[in-house]
Short mmCIF file of C-alpha atoms in Angstrom, two decimals:
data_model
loop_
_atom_site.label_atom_id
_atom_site.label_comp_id
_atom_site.label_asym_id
_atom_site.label_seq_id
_atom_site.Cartn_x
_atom_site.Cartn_y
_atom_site.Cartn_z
CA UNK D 1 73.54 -36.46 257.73
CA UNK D 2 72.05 -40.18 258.79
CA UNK D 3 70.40 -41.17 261.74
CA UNK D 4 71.67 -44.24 263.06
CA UNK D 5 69.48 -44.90 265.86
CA UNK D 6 67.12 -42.06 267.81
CA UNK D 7 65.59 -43.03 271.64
CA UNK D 8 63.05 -41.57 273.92
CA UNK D 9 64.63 -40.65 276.92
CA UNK D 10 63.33 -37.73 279.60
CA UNK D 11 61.03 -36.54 277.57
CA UNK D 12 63.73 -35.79 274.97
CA UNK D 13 65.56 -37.24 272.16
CA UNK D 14 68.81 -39.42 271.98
CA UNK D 15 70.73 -39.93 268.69
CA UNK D 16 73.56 -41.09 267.16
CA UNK D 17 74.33 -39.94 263.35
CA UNK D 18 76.44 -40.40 260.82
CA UNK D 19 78.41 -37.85 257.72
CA UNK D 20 80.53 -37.48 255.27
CA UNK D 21 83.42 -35.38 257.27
CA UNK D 22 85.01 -33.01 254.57
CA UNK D 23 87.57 -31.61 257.99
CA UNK D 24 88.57 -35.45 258.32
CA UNK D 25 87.84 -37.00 254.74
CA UNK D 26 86.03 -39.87 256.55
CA UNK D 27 82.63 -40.67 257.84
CA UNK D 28 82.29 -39.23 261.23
CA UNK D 29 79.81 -40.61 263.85
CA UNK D 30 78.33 -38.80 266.73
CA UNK D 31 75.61 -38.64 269.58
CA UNK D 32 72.84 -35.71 270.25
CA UNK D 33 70.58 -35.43 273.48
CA UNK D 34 68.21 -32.91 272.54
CA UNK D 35 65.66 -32.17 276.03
CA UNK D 36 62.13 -31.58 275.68
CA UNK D 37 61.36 -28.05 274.50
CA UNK D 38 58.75 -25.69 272.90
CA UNK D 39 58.27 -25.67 269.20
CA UNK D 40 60.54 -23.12 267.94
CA UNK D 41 62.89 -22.49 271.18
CA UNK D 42 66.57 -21.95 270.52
CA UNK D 43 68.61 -24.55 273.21
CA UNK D 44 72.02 -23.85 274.32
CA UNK D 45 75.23 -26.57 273.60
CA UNK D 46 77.47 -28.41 275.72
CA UNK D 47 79.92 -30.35 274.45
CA UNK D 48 81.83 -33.44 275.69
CA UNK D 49 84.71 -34.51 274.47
CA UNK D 50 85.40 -38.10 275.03
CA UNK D 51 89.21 -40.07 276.28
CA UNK D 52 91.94 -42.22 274.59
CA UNK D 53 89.88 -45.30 273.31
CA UNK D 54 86.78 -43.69 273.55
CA UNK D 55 83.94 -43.32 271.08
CA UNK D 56 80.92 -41.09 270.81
CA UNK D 57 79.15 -44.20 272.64
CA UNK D 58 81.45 -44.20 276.15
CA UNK D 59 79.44 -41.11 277.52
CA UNK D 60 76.58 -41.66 275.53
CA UNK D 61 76.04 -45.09 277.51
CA UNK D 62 77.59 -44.44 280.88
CA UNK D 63 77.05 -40.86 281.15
CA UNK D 64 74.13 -40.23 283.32
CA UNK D 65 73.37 -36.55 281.43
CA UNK D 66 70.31 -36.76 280.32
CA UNK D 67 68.13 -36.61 283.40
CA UNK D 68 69.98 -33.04 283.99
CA UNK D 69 70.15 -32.06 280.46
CA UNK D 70 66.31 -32.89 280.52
CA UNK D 71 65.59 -30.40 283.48
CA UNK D 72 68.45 -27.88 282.44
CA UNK D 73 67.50 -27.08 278.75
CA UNK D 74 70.62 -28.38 277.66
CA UNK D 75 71.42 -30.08 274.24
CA UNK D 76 74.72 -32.39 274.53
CA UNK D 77 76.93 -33.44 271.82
CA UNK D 78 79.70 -35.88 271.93
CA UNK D 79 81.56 -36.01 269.03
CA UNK D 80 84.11 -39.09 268.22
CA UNK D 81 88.06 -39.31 269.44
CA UNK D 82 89.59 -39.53 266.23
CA UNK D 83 88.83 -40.50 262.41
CA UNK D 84 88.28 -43.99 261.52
CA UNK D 85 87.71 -45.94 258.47
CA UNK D 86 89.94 -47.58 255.46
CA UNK D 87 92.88 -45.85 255.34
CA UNK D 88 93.14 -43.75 258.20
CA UNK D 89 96.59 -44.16 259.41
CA UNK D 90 96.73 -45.79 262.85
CA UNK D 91 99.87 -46.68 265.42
CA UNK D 92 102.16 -48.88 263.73
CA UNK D 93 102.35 -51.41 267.10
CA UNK D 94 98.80 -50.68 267.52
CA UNK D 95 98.79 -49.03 270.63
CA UNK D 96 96.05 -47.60 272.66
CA UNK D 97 97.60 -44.27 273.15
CA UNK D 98 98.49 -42.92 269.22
CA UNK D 99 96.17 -43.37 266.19
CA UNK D 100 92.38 -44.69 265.83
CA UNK D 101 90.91 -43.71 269.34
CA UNK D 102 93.54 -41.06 270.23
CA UNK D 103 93.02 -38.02 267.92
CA UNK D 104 94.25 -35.57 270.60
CA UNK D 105 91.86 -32.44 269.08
CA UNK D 106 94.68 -31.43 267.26
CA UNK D 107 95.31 -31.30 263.29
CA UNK D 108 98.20 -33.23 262.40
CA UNK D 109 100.86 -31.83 260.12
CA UNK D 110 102.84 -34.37 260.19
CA UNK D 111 102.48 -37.70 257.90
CA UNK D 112 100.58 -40.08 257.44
CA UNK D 113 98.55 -38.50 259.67
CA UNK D 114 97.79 -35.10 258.27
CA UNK D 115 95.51 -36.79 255.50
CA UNK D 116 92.84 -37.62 258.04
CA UNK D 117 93.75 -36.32 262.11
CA UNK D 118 92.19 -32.74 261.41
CA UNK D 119 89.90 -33.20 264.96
CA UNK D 120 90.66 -29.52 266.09
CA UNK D 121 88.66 -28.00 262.38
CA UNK D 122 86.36 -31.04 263.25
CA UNK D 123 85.24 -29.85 266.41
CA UNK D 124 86.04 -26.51 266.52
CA UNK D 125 84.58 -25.68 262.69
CA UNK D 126 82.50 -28.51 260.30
CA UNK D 127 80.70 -30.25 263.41
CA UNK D 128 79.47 -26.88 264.98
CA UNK D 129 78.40 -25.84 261.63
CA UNK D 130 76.20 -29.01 261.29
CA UNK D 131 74.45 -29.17 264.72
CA UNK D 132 73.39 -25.69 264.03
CA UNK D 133 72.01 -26.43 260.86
CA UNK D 134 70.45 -29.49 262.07
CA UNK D 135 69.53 -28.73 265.60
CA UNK D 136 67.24 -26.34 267.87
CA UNK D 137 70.69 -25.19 269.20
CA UNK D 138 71.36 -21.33 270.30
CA UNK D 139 75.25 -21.03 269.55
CA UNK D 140 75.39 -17.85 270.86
CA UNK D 141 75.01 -20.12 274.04
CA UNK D 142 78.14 -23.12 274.00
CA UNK D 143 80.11 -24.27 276.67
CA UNK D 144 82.47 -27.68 276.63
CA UNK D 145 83.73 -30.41 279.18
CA UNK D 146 85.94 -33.24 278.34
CA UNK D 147 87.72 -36.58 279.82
CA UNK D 148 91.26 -37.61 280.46
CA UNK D 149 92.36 -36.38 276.59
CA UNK D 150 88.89 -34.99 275.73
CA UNK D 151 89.75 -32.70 279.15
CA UNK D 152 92.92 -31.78 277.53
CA UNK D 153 90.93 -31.22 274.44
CA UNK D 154 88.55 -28.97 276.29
CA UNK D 155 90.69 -27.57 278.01
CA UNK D 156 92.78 -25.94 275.11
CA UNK D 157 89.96 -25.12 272.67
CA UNK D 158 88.35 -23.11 275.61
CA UNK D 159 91.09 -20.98 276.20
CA UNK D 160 91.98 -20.64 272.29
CA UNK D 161 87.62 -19.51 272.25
CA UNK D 162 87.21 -17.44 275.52
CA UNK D 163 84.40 -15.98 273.92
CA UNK D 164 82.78 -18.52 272.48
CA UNK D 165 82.10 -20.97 275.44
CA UNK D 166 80.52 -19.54 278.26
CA UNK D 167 81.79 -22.63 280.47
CA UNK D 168 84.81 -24.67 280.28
CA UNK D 169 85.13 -28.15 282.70
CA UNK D 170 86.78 -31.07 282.67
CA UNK D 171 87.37 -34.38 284.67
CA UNK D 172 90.79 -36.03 285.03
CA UNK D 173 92.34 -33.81 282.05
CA UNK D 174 95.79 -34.58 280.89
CA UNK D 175 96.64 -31.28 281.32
CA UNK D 176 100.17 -30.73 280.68
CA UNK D 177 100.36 -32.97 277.64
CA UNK D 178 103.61 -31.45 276.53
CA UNK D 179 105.43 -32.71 279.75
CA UNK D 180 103.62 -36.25 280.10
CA UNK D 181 104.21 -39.39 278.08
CA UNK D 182 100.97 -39.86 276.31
CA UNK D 183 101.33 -36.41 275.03
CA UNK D 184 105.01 -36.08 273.97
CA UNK D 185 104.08 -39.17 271.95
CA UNK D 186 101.14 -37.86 270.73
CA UNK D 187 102.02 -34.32 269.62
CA UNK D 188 105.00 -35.24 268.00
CA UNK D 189 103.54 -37.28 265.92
CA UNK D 190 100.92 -35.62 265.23
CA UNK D 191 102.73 -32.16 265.04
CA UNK D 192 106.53 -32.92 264.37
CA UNK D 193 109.32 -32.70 267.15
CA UNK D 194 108.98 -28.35 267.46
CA UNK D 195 108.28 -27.95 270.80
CA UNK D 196 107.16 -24.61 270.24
CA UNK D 197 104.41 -25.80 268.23
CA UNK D 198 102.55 -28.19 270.54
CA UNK D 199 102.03 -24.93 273.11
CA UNK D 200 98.59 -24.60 271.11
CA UNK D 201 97.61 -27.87 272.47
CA UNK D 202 98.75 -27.67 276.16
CA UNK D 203 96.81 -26.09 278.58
CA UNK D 204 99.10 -25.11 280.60
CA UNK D 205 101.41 -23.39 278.80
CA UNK D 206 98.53 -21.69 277.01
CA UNK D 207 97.87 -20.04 280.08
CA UNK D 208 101.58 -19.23 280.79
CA UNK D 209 101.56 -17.49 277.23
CA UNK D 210 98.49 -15.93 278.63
CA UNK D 211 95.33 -17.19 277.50
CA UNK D 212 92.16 -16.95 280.12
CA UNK D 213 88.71 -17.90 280.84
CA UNK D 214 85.85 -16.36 283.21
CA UNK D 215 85.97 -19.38 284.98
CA UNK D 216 87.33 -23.09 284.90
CA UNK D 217 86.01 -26.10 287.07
CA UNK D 218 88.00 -29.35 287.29
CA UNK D 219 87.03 -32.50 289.26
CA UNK D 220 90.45 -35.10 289.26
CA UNK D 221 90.07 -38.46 291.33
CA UNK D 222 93.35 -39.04 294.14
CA UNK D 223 92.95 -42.96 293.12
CA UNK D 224 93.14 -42.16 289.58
CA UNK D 225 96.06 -44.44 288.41
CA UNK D 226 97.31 -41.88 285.93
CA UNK D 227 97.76 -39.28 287.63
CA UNK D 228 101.10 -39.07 288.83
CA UNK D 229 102.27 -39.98 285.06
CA UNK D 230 100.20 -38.87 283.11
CA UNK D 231 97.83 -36.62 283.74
CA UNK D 232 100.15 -33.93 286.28
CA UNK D 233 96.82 -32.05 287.65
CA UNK D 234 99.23 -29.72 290.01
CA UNK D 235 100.55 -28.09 287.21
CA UNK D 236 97.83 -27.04 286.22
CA UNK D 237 96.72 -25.61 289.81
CA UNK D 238 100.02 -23.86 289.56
CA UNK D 239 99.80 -22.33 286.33
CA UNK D 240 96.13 -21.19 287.33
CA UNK D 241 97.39 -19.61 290.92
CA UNK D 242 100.53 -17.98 289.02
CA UNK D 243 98.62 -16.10 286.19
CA UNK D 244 95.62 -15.29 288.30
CA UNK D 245 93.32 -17.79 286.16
CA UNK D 246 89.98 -18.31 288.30
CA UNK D 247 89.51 -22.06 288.62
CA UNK D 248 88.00 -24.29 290.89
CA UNK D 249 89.98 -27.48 291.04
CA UNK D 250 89.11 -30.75 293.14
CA UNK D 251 90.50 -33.48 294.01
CA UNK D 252 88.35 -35.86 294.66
CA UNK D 253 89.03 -38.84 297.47
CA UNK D 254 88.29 -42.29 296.47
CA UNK D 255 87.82 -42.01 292.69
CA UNK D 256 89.51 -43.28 289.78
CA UNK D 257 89.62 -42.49 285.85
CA UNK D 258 86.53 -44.19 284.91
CA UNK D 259 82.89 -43.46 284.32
CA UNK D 260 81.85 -44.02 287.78
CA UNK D 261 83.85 -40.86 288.86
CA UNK D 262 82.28 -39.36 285.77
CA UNK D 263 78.82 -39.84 285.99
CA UNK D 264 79.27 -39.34 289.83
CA UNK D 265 80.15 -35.60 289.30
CA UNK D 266 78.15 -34.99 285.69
CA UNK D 267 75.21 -33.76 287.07
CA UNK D 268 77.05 -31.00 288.82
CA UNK D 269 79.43 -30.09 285.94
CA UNK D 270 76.12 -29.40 284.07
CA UNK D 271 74.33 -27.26 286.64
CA UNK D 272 77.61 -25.59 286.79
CA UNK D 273 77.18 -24.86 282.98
CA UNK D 274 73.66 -24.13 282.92
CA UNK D 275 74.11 -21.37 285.09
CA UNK D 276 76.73 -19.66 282.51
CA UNK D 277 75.07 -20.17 279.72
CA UNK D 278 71.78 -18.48 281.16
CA UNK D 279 70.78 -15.53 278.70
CA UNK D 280 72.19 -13.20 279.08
#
């Protein structure tokens, strides 16, 4: 692992690093906030999972975690969207939606994709493995919040690991991707046109086919442009009231998709966490 940069910040440390990915075959880049603690403490993990076009740097930059993280305890990790690098595969038209910047947190099976698009073993196995090697972190402690697609992303790795995040939350998820036009495009090419396939990656149906958490919180802006299209947050209010699933879900009036409905709610998302992943 290579540190790219490292900054002071709230007593604690910010970095951004750099491997060799053996889940991806590529060098993968992404960001740590590690709070101020005592010499030999064992911190617990949230991660954030970023949106289409997004980097490691979106949240890292724009944020606004660290003064919480700081008070809370809390390491944060942001991983990146997708692989990048000399021949990774990327949309043929070059659109914003499919490719570099859109990895969906799935692992493609479908070509040219499958070489590289393995973001679900990414974040779910190799990257895990390496911040606890690396890091003060306690992962008998983890919890994970996402945007827009790194919502859906959190979303459907929560409920596939009930019992390995404490805390699952998410602003502005796409959370029917199977029924929305950024997902149909992405999970069929990532996963091939079986329908039956992509309910691993939809967090809606994965709780129609019965898959629960303690506890879900979602914050969704009503002058988010996508929402209507794209992101179909009622669905997922009525798949939650139907099987019984314990959420709190917000709408929110006044904000859109961007980082200044993020950061406006972050601090509470994390307090929110904190208090799950308490020892227990």
């Amino acid at each position: 692992m290579e540190t790219l940069s490292t900054h002071r910040a709230h007593g604690g440390a910010q970095g951004v690093h750099r491997h060799a990915s053996a889940a991806t075959g590529t060098e993968m880049t992404f960001s740590v906030f590690v709070p101020p603690h005592a010499e030999g403490a064992r911190l617990p993990v949230v991660w954030y999972l970023s949106g289409l076009t997004c980097t490691h740097a979106n949240v890292t930059e724009k944020g606004e975690f660290r003064r919480a993280c700081a008070e809370l305890g809390l390491i944060f990790v942001a991983p990146d969207t997708s692989p990048r690098g000399e021949g990774v595969a990327d949309d043929p038209e070059g659109a914003y939606d499919f490719g570099l910047g859109a990895g969906f947190y799935v692992d493609a099976t479908q070509p040219p994709f499958a070489a590289h698009y393995r973001m679900w073993s990414y974040v779910t196995e190799e990257l895990p493995a390496l911040i606890a090697a690396h890091f003060p972190a306690d992962m008998a402690r983890q919890s994970i919040m996402g945007h827009s697609m790194g919502g859906h992303g959190a979303l459907t790795i929560g409920l596939t690991f009930p019992d390995r995040f404490r805390a699952v939350s998410a602003f502005a998820p796409i959370a029917a991707p199977a029924r929305v036009p950024w997902g149909e495009k992405a999970l069929a090419g990532y996963l091939g046109d079986d329908r039956t396939a992509w309910r691993a990656h939809d967090a809606v149906a994965l709780i129609e086919d019965g898959a629960r958490l303690p506890d879900l919180l979602v914050d969704q802006g009503d002058a988010d442009p996508f929402l209507e299209e794209q992101l179909r947050t009622p669905l997922l209010e009525e798949a939650c009231r139907a099987a019984g699933q314990k959420a709190t879900i917000r709408m929110q009036p006044g904000y859109d998709h961007s980082y200044y409905f993020i950061s406006t709610f972050m601090d509470e998302h994390l307090r929110w966490h904190a208090d799950r992943l308490r020892a227990a």
